[in-house]
Coordinates of C-alpha atoms (C1' of nucleotides) in Angstrom, one line a residue:
Chain S
M22 CA -69.6 6.5 67.4
G23 CA -70.6 4.1 70.5
R24 CA -74.2 5.1 71.9
L25 CA -75.5 2.4 74.1
I26 CA -77.4 -0.7 72.5
V27 CA -79.8 -2.0 74.7
H28 CA -80.8 -5.6 74.9
K29 CA -84.3 -7.3 74.6
S30 CA -84.7 -7.7 78.2
D31 CA -85.7 -4.3 78.7
Y32 CA -87.5 -3.9 75.5
Q33 CA -91.1 -4.6 76.5
T34 CA -91.1 -2.3 79.4
P35 CA -93.2 1.2 78.7
L36 CA -90.3 3.4 77.4
H37 CA -90.4 7.6 77.6
P38 CA -89.4 9.5 74.3
A39 CA -85.8 9.7 75.1
S40 CA -85.4 5.6 75.3
I41 CA -86.7 5.2 71.8
T42 CA -83.9 5.5 69.9
R43 CA -81.8 3.1 72.3
K44 CA -84.6 0.8 72.2
L45 CA -84.8 1.0 68.5
A46 CA -81.1 0.8 68.1
Q47 CA -81.2 -2.7 70.1
C48 CA -83.1 -3.8 66.7
S49 CA -79.9 -3.8 64.7
A50 CA -78.6 -6.6 66.6
C51 CA -81.6 -8.2 68.2
P52 CA -84.8 -7.8 66.0
T53 CA -88.3 -8.9 67.9
R54 CA -89.2 -10.2 64.7
D55 CA -87.2 -13.2 65.3
T56 CA -87.0 -14.3 68.7
A57 CA -85.1 -17.3 68.2
M58 CA -81.9 -15.4 67.1
C59 CA -82.4 -13.1 69.7
S60 CA -81.3 -15.7 72.5
V61 CA -78.7 -16.1 69.6
L62 CA -77.0 -12.8 70.7
D63 CA -75.5 -12.4 74.4
D64 CA -74.4 -9.1 76.1
E65 CA -70.9 -8.9 75.1
E66 CA -72.1 -9.3 71.3
I67 CA -74.5 -6.6 71.7
G68 CA -71.6 -4.6 73.4
A69 CA -69.6 -5.5 70.4
L70 CA -72.5 -3.7 68.1
A71 CA -72.8 -1.0 70.6
D72 CA -68.9 0.3 69.7
I73 CA -69.3 0.6 66.5
V74 CA -72.9 2.0 65.6
E75 CA -73.5 5.3 64.7
H76 CA -76.9 6.5 64.5
L77 CA -78.5 8.5 61.5
E78 CA -81.8 10.5 60.5
L79 CA -82.6 10.7 57.0
K80 CA -85.2 13.1 55.4
S81 CA -87.6 11.4 53.1
G82 CA -86.0 11.0 49.6
E83 CA -82.5 11.7 51.2
T84 CA -79.9 8.9 49.5
L85 CA -78.3 6.3 51.5
F86 CA -75.9 5.2 48.8
D87 CA -76.1 4.9 45.0
E88 CA -75.7 1.9 42.7
G89 CA -71.9 1.3 42.1
D90 CA -70.6 3.0 45.3
D91 CA -68.1 1.5 47.7
A92 CA -69.8 -0.7 50.0
R93 CA -68.3 0.9 52.9
N94 CA -71.2 0.8 55.4
V95 CA -73.8 -1.3 56.4
Y96 CA -77.5 -0.8 58.1
T97 CA -80.5 -1.6 59.6
V98 CA -83.4 0.7 59.7
T99 CA -84.7 1.6 63.4
D100 CA -87.7 3.8 62.0
G101 CA -89.5 4.7 59.0
I102 CA -88.7 2.6 55.6
I103 CA -85.7 2.2 53.5
K104 CA -86.0 1.5 49.6
T105 CA -83.8 0.2 47.2
H106 CA -84.2 0.8 43.3
K107 CA -82.4 0.2 40.1
L108 CA -82.6 2.4 36.9
M109 CA -82.6 2.2 33.0
S110 CA -81.0 4.7 31.1
D111 CA -84.2 6.2 30.1
G112 CA -85.5 6.9 33.7
R113 CA -87.7 4.0 33.9
R114 CA -87.0 2.6 37.6
Q115 CA -87.6 -0.4 39.3
I116 CA -87.8 -0.4 43.2
T117 CA -86.6 -3.7 44.2
G118 CA -87.2 -3.6 47.9
F119 CA -88.7 -1.9 51.1
Y120 CA -86.8 -2.2 54.3
F121 CA -88.5 -1.6 57.4
P122 CA -87.1 -1.5 61.0
G123 CA -85.2 -4.4 62.0
E124 CA -84.0 -5.2 58.5
F125 CA -80.3 -5.1 57.3
V126 CA -79.4 -3.2 54.1
G127 CA -76.3 -2.7 52.3
I128 CA -74.8 -6.3 52.8
T129 CA -73.0 -7.1 49.9
H130 CA -70.1 -9.5 49.5
G131 CA -68.7 -7.7 46.6
D132 CA -67.1 -4.2 46.9
A133 CA -69.8 -2.2 45.4
C134 CA -73.0 -1.4 45.7
A135 CA -75.7 -3.5 43.0
Y136 CA -78.3 -1.0 43.7
S137 CA -79.1 2.6 45.1
A138 CA -80.9 3.1 48.6
Q139 CA -83.0 5.7 49.8
A140 CA -85.5 7.1 52.8
S141 CA -89.0 6.6 51.6
G142 CA -90.4 8.9 54.3
P143 CA -88.5 10.0 57.5
T144 CA -86.2 7.2 58.6
K145 CA -83.8 6.4 61.2
I146 CA -80.9 4.1 60.6
C147 CA -77.9 2.7 62.4
Q148 CA -74.8 2.4 60.6
F149 CA -71.9 0.5 61.1
E150 CA -68.5 0.6 59.2
R151 CA -68.0 -2.3 56.9
K152 CA -64.9 -3.5 57.8
A153 CA -65.2 -3.3 61.6
F154 CA -68.8 -4.8 61.1
E155 CA -67.1 -7.6 59.7
K156 CA -64.5 -8.2 62.5
V157 CA -67.1 -8.4 64.8
L158 CA -68.8 -11.1 62.5
E159 CA -65.6 -13.3 62.7
K160 CA -65.7 -13.0 66.6
H161 CA -69.3 -13.8 66.7
P162 CA -70.0 -16.7 64.4
Q163 CA -74.1 -16.4 65.5
L164 CA -74.4 -13.1 64.2
R165 CA -72.9 -14.2 60.5
S166 CA -75.4 -17.1 60.9
R167 CA -78.1 -14.5 61.3
L168 CA -76.8 -12.5 58.4
L169 CA -77.0 -15.6 55.9
N170 CA -80.8 -16.3 56.8
D171 CA -81.2 -13.1 56.0
A172 CA -79.6 -13.1 52.9
S173 CA -81.4 -16.3 52.1
E174 CA -84.7 -14.2 53.3
G175 CA -83.8 -11.7 50.8
L176 CA -83.6 -14.3 48.2
A177 CA -86.9 -16.0 49.0
Q178 CA -88.6 -12.6 49.0
A179 CA -87.0 -11.8 45.8
H180 CA -88.3 -15.0 44.1
E181 CA -91.7 -13.9 45.5
Q182 CA -91.4 -10.7 43.7
M183 CA -90.4 -12.0 40.6
L184 CA -93.5 -14.1 40.7
L185 CA -95.4 -11.2 41.3
L186 CA -93.8 -9.0 38.9
G187 CA -94.0 -11.5 36.0
R188 CA -97.2 -13.2 36.6
K189 CA -100.0 -11.0 39.1
S190 CA -102.1 -8.8 38.2
A191 CA -102.8 -5.2 39.2
T192 CA -104.9 -6.2 42.0
E193 CA -103.1 -9.2 43.1
R194 CA -100.2 -7.0 43.0
L195 CA -101.3 -4.5 45.4
A196 CA -103.1 -7.0 47.5
S197 CA -100.0 -8.7 47.8
F198 CA -98.4 -5.6 48.9
L199 CA -100.6 -4.4 51.4
L200 CA -100.4 -8.2 53.1
M201 CA -96.3 -7.6 52.8
A202 CA -96.6 -4.1 54.5
N203 CA -98.7 -5.1 57.2
E204 CA -96.8 -8.2 58.1
K205 CA -93.4 -6.4 58.2
T206 CA -95.2 -3.6 60.3
T207 CA -96.5 -5.6 63.0
R208 CA -93.1 -7.5 63.1
W209 CA -92.1 -4.3 65.0
H210 CA -95.4 -3.0 66.1
P211 CA -97.8 -5.7 66.9
E212 CA -100.3 -3.4 68.5
L213 CA -100.9 -1.7 64.7
E214 CA -101.5 -5.1 63.4
D215 CA -104.4 -4.1 60.2
N216 CA -103.2 -0.2 60.7
I217 CA -100.5 0.3 57.8
S218 CA -98.6 3.6 57.5
L219 CA -97.6 3.7 54.0
P220 CA -94.8 6.9 54.0
M221 CA -94.1 6.1 50.0
T222 CA -95.2 7.8 47.5
R223 CA -98.0 6.2 45.2
S224 CA -95.2 6.8 42.2
D225 CA -92.8 4.4 44.8
I226 CA -95.5 1.6 45.3
A227 CA -96.2 1.9 41.5
D228 CA -92.2 1.6 40.7
Y229 CA -91.9 -1.3 43.4
L230 CA -94.8 -3.2 41.8
G231 CA -94.2 -2.6 38.2
L232 CA -97.3 -0.4 37.6
T233 CA -98.0 3.1 37.0
T234 CA -99.5 5.6 39.8
E235 CA -102.3 5.7 38.0
T236 CA -103.0 2.1 38.1
V237 CA -102.0 2.0 41.7
S238 CA -104.4 4.6 42.6
R239 CA -107.4 3.1 41.0
T240 CA -107.0 0.0 42.4
F241 CA -106.6 1.3 45.9
S242 CA -110.2 3.1 44.8
N243 CA -111.5 -0.6 44.0
F244 CA -110.4 -1.8 47.3
R245 CA -112.1 1.1 49.1
T246 CA -115.4 1.0 47.1
N247 CA -115.2 -2.9 48.0
G248 CA -114.4 -2.6 51.7
L249 CA -111.5 -4.4 51.8
I250 CA -109.7 -0.9 53.4
A251 CA -110.2 2.3 54.5
A252 CA -107.9 5.1 54.4
Q253 CA -107.3 8.6 56.1
G254 CA -105.1 10.3 53.7
S255 CA -103.3 8.5 51.1
K256 CA -100.4 7.0 53.5
N257 CA -102.7 5.7 56.5
V258 CA -104.3 2.4 55.3
R259 CA -106.5 0.1 57.6
I260 CA -107.1 -3.3 56.4
L261 CA -110.8 -4.1 56.9
N262 CA -110.9 -7.5 55.3
S263 CA -107.6 -9.3 55.5
D264 CA -109.0 -12.9 54.4
G265 CA -110.4 -10.9 51.4
L266 CA -107.0 -9.4 50.6
E267 CA -105.5 -12.7 50.9
D268 CA -107.7 -14.2 48.3
L269 CA -107.1 -11.6 45.9
A270 CA -103.5 -11.7 46.5
D271 CA -103.3 -15.4 45.6
S272 CA -100.1 -17.6 46.2
Chain Z
M5 CA -70.3 -42.1 46.1
G6 CA -67.0 -40.5 46.1
R7 CA -66.2 -40.9 42.3
L8 CA -62.8 -38.7 41.4
I9 CA -63.0 -34.8 41.1
V10 CA -60.2 -33.8 38.8
H11 CA -58.2 -30.6 39.0
K12 CA -58.0 -27.6 36.9
S13 CA -54.5 -28.3 36.0
D14 CA -55.6 -31.0 33.6
Y15 CA -58.9 -29.3 32.2
Q16 CA -57.0 -27.6 29.3
T17 CA -55.4 -30.9 27.8
P18 CA -58.2 -32.7 25.2
L19 CA -60.1 -35.0 26.6
H20 CA -61.9 -38.5 25.4
P21 CA -65.9 -39.1 26.4
A22 CA -64.8 -40.6 29.1
S23 CA -63.3 -38.1 30.9
I24 CA -65.7 -35.4 30.2
T25 CA -67.6 -36.2 33.4
R26 CA -64.6 -36.3 35.6
K27 CA -63.7 -32.5 33.5
L28 CA -67.3 -31.3 34.6
A29 CA -67.0 -32.8 37.8
Q30 CA -64.5 -30.4 38.7
C31 CA -66.7 -27.2 37.9
S32 CA -68.4 -27.9 41.2
A33 CA -65.5 -27.2 43.0
C34 CA -63.5 -24.9 40.8
P35 CA -65.6 -23.1 37.8
T36 CA -63.6 -22.0 35.1
R37 CA -66.1 -18.9 34.9
D38 CA -64.2 -17.4 37.9
T39 CA -60.5 -17.8 37.6
A40 CA -59.7 -15.8 41.1
M41 CA -62.1 -18.1 42.9
C42 CA -60.2 -21.3 41.3
S43 CA -56.7 -20.7 42.6
V44 CA -58.4 -20.4 45.8
L45 CA -58.9 -24.0 46.0
D46 CA -56.3 -26.3 47.0
D47 CA -55.8 -30.2 46.0
E48 CA -57.2 -30.8 49.6
E49 CA -60.0 -29.1 49.1
I50 CA -60.7 -30.5 45.6
G51 CA -60.0 -33.9 47.5
A52 CA -62.5 -33.5 50.3
L53 CA -65.5 -32.5 47.6
A54 CA -64.4 -35.4 45.9
D55 CA -65.3 -37.8 49.0
I56 CA -69.0 -36.6 49.2
V57 CA -69.6 -36.1 45.4
E58 CA -72.3 -38.1 43.4
H59 CA -72.9 -38.1 39.8
L60 CA -76.5 -37.9 38.4
E61 CA -77.9 -37.4 35.3
L62 CA -81.7 -35.7 34.3
K63 CA -84.0 -36.3 31.7
S64 CA -85.6 -32.9 30.2
G65 CA -88.4 -32.0 32.9
E66 CA -87.2 -34.3 35.6
T67 CA -87.4 -32.9 39.2
L68 CA -84.3 -32.1 41.0
F69 CA -86.7 -31.1 44.2
D70 CA -89.8 -29.2 44.8
E71 CA -91.2 -26.1 46.8
G72 CA -91.4 -27.1 50.7
D73 CA -89.2 -30.2 50.2
D74 CA -86.4 -30.6 53.1
A75 CA -83.3 -29.5 51.5
R76 CA -81.8 -32.5 52.0
N77 CA -78.7 -32.0 49.0
V78 CA -77.2 -29.3 47.3
Y79 CA -76.1 -29.4 43.4
T80 CA -74.0 -28.2 41.1
V81 CA -74.8 -28.0 37.6
T82 CA -72.1 -29.5 35.2
D83 CA -73.9 -30.3 31.9
G84 CA -77.0 -28.9 30.7
I85 CA -79.4 -26.2 32.6
I86 CA -81.5 -26.1 35.2
K87 CA -84.4 -24.1 35.9
T88 CA -86.2 -23.1 39.3
H89 CA -89.7 -22.0 39.4
K90 CA -92.8 -20.9 41.7
L91 CA -96.0 -21.4 41.2
M92 CA -99.6 -19.7 41.8
S93 CA -102.7 -22.2 42.6
D94 CA -104.3 -21.5 39.4
G95 CA -101.1 -22.9 37.7
R96 CA -99.9 -19.5 36.6
R97 CA -96.1 -20.1 36.7
Q98 CA -92.9 -17.8 37.0
I99 CA -89.7 -19.2 36.3
T100 CA -87.3 -17.7 38.6
G101 CA -83.9 -18.7 37.5
F102 CA -82.0 -20.8 34.8
Y103 CA -78.7 -22.3 36.2
F104 CA -75.9 -23.0 34.0
P105 CA -72.4 -25.3 34.4
G106 CA -70.8 -24.1 37.1
E107 CA -73.5 -22.7 39.2
F108 CA -74.5 -23.7 42.8
V109 CA -78.4 -24.8 43.3
G110 CA -80.1 -25.6 46.3
I111 CA -78.3 -23.3 48.9
T112 CA -80.5 -22.4 51.6
H113 CA -79.8 -21.3 54.7
G114 CA -83.4 -22.6 55.8
D115 CA -84.5 -26.3 56.3
A116 CA -87.0 -26.3 53.4
C117 CA -86.6 -25.4 49.5
A118 CA -88.2 -21.9 48.8
Y119 CA -88.7 -23.2 45.1
S120 CA -89.3 -26.4 43.0
A121 CA -86.1 -27.3 40.8
Q122 CA -86.3 -29.2 37.3
A123 CA -83.9 -29.9 34.2
S124 CA -84.5 -27.7 31.3
G125 CA -83.4 -30.2 28.7
P126 CA -81.1 -33.5 29.5
T127 CA -78.5 -32.2 32.3
K128 CA -75.8 -33.5 34.5
I129 CA -75.2 -32.8 38.0
C130 CA -73.0 -33.4 40.9
Q131 CA -75.0 -33.8 44.4
F132 CA -73.6 -33.3 47.8
E133 CA -75.2 -34.7 51.1
R134 CA -76.0 -31.2 52.8
K135 CA -74.6 -32.0 55.7
A136 CA -71.1 -33.6 54.4
F137 CA -71.0 -30.2 52.2
E138 CA -71.3 -28.2 55.5
K139 CA -68.8 -29.9 57.2
V140 CA -66.5 -29.5 54.4
L141 CA -67.3 -25.6 54.6
E142 CA -66.6 -25.6 58.0
K143 CA -62.8 -26.9 57.3
H144 CA -62.6 -24.6 54.2
P145 CA -63.3 -21.1 54.7
Q146 CA -62.1 -20.1 51.3
L147 CA -65.1 -22.3 49.7
R148 CA -67.8 -20.9 51.9
S149 CA -66.5 -17.2 51.0
R150 CA -67.1 -18.6 47.5
L151 CA -70.5 -19.5 48.0
L152 CA -71.3 -15.8 49.9
N153 CA -69.8 -14.6 46.9
D154 CA -72.4 -17.1 44.7
A155 CA -75.4 -15.9 47.0
S156 CA -74.6 -12.2 46.6
E157 CA -74.3 -12.2 42.8
G158 CA -77.7 -14.3 43.1
L159 CA -79.0 -11.5 44.8
A160 CA -77.8 -9.2 42.4
Q161 CA -79.1 -10.8 39.7
A162 CA -82.6 -11.3 41.1
H163 CA -82.7 -7.3 41.2
E164 CA -82.1 -7.1 37.5
Q165 CA -84.9 -9.5 36.9
M166 CA -87.1 -7.7 39.0
L167 CA -86.2 -4.5 36.7
L168 CA -86.8 -6.8 33.4
L169 CA -89.9 -8.0 34.6
G170 CA -91.2 -4.7 36.5
R171 CA -89.9 -2.4 33.4
K172 CA -88.9 -3.8 30.0
S173 CA -90.9 -4.5 27.0
A174 CA -91.1 -7.8 25.3
T175 CA -88.2 -6.7 23.0
E176 CA -85.9 -5.7 25.7
R177 CA -86.9 -8.9 27.7
L178 CA -85.8 -11.2 25.4
A179 CA -82.7 -9.3 24.3
S180 CA -81.6 -9.2 27.8
F181 CA -82.2 -13.0 28.1
L182 CA -80.5 -14.2 24.8
L183 CA -77.1 -11.5 26.4
M184 CA -77.5 -13.3 29.7
A185 CA -77.7 -17.1 28.3
N186 CA -74.8 -16.0 25.5
E187 CA -72.6 -15.0 28.6
K188 CA -73.4 -17.7 31.1
T189 CA -72.7 -20.4 28.0
T190 CA -69.4 -18.6 27.2
R191 CA -68.0 -18.9 31.1
W192 CA -67.5 -22.3 30.4
H193 CA -67.6 -22.7 26.8
P194 CA -65.8 -19.5 25.3
E195 CA -65.3 -21.0 22.2
L196 CA -69.2 -21.0 21.7
E197 CA -69.9 -17.3 21.8
D198 CA -72.8 -16.1 19.8
N199 CA -73.7 -19.7 19.7
I200 CA -76.2 -20.5 22.3
S201 CA -77.8 -23.7 23.2
L202 CA -81.3 -23.1 24.1
P203 CA -82.6 -26.5 25.6
M204 CA -85.4 -25.3 27.1
T205 CA -89.0 -24.8 25.5
R206 CA -90.6 -21.5 24.4
S207 CA -93.0 -21.8 27.4
D208 CA -90.0 -22.0 29.5
I209 CA -88.5 -18.5 28.3
A210 CA -91.8 -17.0 28.6
D211 CA -92.5 -18.0 32.1
Y212 CA -89.2 -17.1 32.8
L213 CA -89.9 -13.3 31.0
G214 CA -93.2 -13.0 32.3
L215 CA -94.6 -13.1 28.8
T216 CA -96.6 -15.9 26.9
T217 CA -95.1 -18.5 24.2
E218 CA -96.6 -16.4 21.6
T219 CA -95.1 -13.3 22.2
V220 CA -91.8 -14.9 22.8
S221 CA -92.0 -16.9 19.6
R222 CA -93.1 -13.6 17.8
T223 CA -90.1 -11.7 19.2
F224 CA -87.9 -14.6 18.4
S225 CA -89.4 -13.7 14.6
N226 CA -89.0 -10.6 14.7
F227 CA -85.0 -10.7 16.1
R228 CA -84.6 -13.1 12.9
T229 CA -86.3 -10.9 10.3
N230 CA -84.4 -8.1 11.7
G231 CA -81.0 -9.9 11.1
L232 CA -80.1 -9.8 14.5
I233 CA -80.0 -13.5 15.4
A234 CA -80.5 -16.7 12.9
A235 CA -81.3 -20.1 14.1
Q236 CA -81.2 -23.2 13.0
G237 CA -84.3 -25.2 14.6
S238 CA -85.8 -23.7 17.5
K239 CA -83.1 -24.3 19.9
N240 CA -80.0 -23.4 18.5
V241 CA -79.4 -19.3 17.9
R242 CA -76.4 -17.5 16.6
I243 CA -76.1 -14.0 17.6
L244 CA -75.4 -12.2 14.5
N245 CA -75.6 -8.6 15.8
S246 CA -74.8 -8.3 19.8
D247 CA -74.2 -4.9 19.8
G248 CA -77.5 -4.3 18.3
L249 CA -79.2 -6.8 21.0
E250 CA -77.3 -5.0 23.8
D251 CA -78.8 -1.9 22.7
L252 CA -82.6 -3.2 22.5
A253 CA -81.6 -4.7 26.4
D254 CA -80.9 -1.2 27.4
S255 CA -79.9 -1.1 31.0
Chain V
dC28 C1' -96.2 -44.1 10.9
dG29 C1' -99.1 -41.8 13.9
dA30 C1' -99.4 -39.4 18.3
dA31 C1' -98.5 -36.0 21.4
dC32 C1' -96.2 -32.2 22.2
dT33 C1' -94.0 -27.7 20.5
dA34 C1' -93.7 -23.6 17.7
dT35 C1' -95.2 -20.5 14.8
dT36 C1' -98.3 -16.9 12.8
dG37 C1' -103.1 -14.4 12.5
dA38 C1' -107.2 -11.9 14.0
dA39 C1' -109.5 -10.3 18.2
dT40 C1' -109.7 -8.8 22.8
dT41 C1' -108.4 -6.8 27.1
dA42 C1' -105.4 -5.1 31.1
dC43 C1' -103.1 -1.3 31.8
dC44 C1' -100.9 2.7 29.9
dT45 C1' -100.7 7.5 28.5
dC46 C1' -102.7 12.0 28.2
dA47 C1' -104.7 15.5 30.3
dA48 C1' -107.9 17.8 33.8
dG49 C1' -109.3 18.6 38.6
dC50 C1' -108.7 18.3 43.5
dG51 C1' -106.4 17.9 48.1
dT52 C1' -102.8 19.0 51.1
dA53 C1' -98.6 20.6 52.8
dG54 C1' -95.0 23.6 52.8
dT55 C1' -94.0 28.8 52.4
dG56 C1' -93.5 33.5 52.5
dG57 C1' -95.9 37.9 52.7
Chain I
dC13 C1' -102.7 33.2 59.7
dC14 C1' -104.3 32.9 55.4
dA15 C1' -103.1 33.0 50.4
dC16 C1' -100.1 30.8 46.9
dT17 C1' -97.6 27.3 44.9
dA18 C1' -95.9 22.9 44.2
dC19 C1' -96.6 18.6 44.4
dG20 C1' -98.7 14.3 44.9
dC21 C1' -103.2 11.9 44.6
dT22 C1' -107.2 10.8 41.7
dT23 C1' -110.4 10.1 37.9
dG24 C1' -111.7 10.0 33.2
dA25 C1' -111.1 9.1 27.9
dG26 C1' -108.6 6.7 24.5
dG27 C1' -104.6 4.2 22.7
dT28 C1' -101.6 0.0 22.7
dA29 C1' -98.7 -3.7 23.8
dA30 C1' -99.6 -7.8 24.9
dT31 C1' -102.5 -11.4 26.0
dT32 C1' -106.1 -14.7 24.6
dC33 C1' -108.3 -17.8 21.0
dA34 C1' -107.5 -20.4 16.8
dA35 C1' -105.6 -22.9 13.1
dT36 C1' -101.3 -24.6 10.9
dA37 C1' -97.0 -26.4 10.5
dG38 C1' -92.6 -28.7 12.6
dT39 C1' -90.6 -31.9 15.8
dT40 C1' -89.7 -36.0 19.2
dC41 C1' -90.4 -40.5 20.0
dG42 C1' -92.8 -44.8 20.9

DNA sequence: CGAACTATTGAATTACCTCAAGCGTAGTGG
DNA sequence: CCACTACGCTTGAGGTAATTCAATAGTTCG
């Protein structure tokens, strides 16, 4: 418990590998993706979180928690991607969200987890014991405010996803997905704009988009054939024509 | 501004029509659907909300707010149903939620509405000016806690709906919908168990379930033929075999 | 009563799924 | 280090659940 969390101020300077973890850990308290919120947290608050943080690394597919588990901890992603899903009794699966670096996972007001969470590719996270985390929240209302913001954003994303699942074609779904992945990636790595790493499998993408792996694969091929994207391997995509993708994604 | 809100204690006694509004208004502060929360609110808190409530009636289809509007007010449904939706540029629509009596609508942490809201059939609501409402929240943390609970429940419902939209068949979707409607109805009107009023159109249901009106209609007919439900008119359904529906709804 | 909307039912079409086979790639152990 | 295996990805052919188009019936409201 209690490795140091580093403040934004030293984020922009070049870092050697050993500091990467510290740099990323900082995100849990103060993600660059929302600079407005950044300034809201002062050194004391960062320190309060530093006291209760635990750093973890997950292998691809490793489980963070399962639906129905006691909600003992909350997490932030610092590297890689966490996926959450729900299952039906016959095994059909819906992935309900991909969480990128800087995002919180596992915030519930109830006592039990409403869904399962796993690493989608090798992933690093910060873990906070829930009760301790809530004590910090009580002392630091700005942080709670930031979480409420996140929750609200999460709900908006969920509504957007319902539109996708209920009304969009396979092509529109994959286009929307790529744009989302690009946007979430560039929040943390602006230098990677239009170069997305997709550590999840085709099957994960399919279960997120309500499609089959075959359809996802075919649609990827279409995009390649039509010069919308280029790919080196199946897990690294370069967006060649983001306007085209946006037209396809509609709304 | 400021009609009286009546406390739970006089809710169970028989009411003549004129008190119905008062009785229902009470729900905004203290829904019966969650008796645990009920006891959380004391007379002072009920009074605080009474000072800022405004009662409104909406005709079927009337708009409460549109996507992108300033989030000026928050609402609770007291009678009827409010629907929220998102649109695509070509008119495709996804209804993202039906809000039954006792539920809050329009809670956002941001400044703009993330979706549109309309009455799905004739509807009565309580309106609270957002800033005044938030002042009440500051004084009464239990109420905020109740709202957080609601938000968390809303997110869980959204995930459930993603599973429905991404992975369930038409039959499973309609079965899930009927069970949801029954559950939400009986929260307020336990005496109506298995007798659901569905003021929304088939088109609303279709846009909620990610189907077409024709498919919804055909599936209703199937359910009737198979003795799962009986119907008088298209807007009143009696559930004859709720175990059967639950089997169909899966998950 | 008639107009306009909503719901139901049928027939034909289609977007996506299922099944199946082949290919590429990463990891393992000889 | 190189086969070997396993797994994930791609591509094709055929099937199907839900859609689209179309016609009829029922409901609501001025």
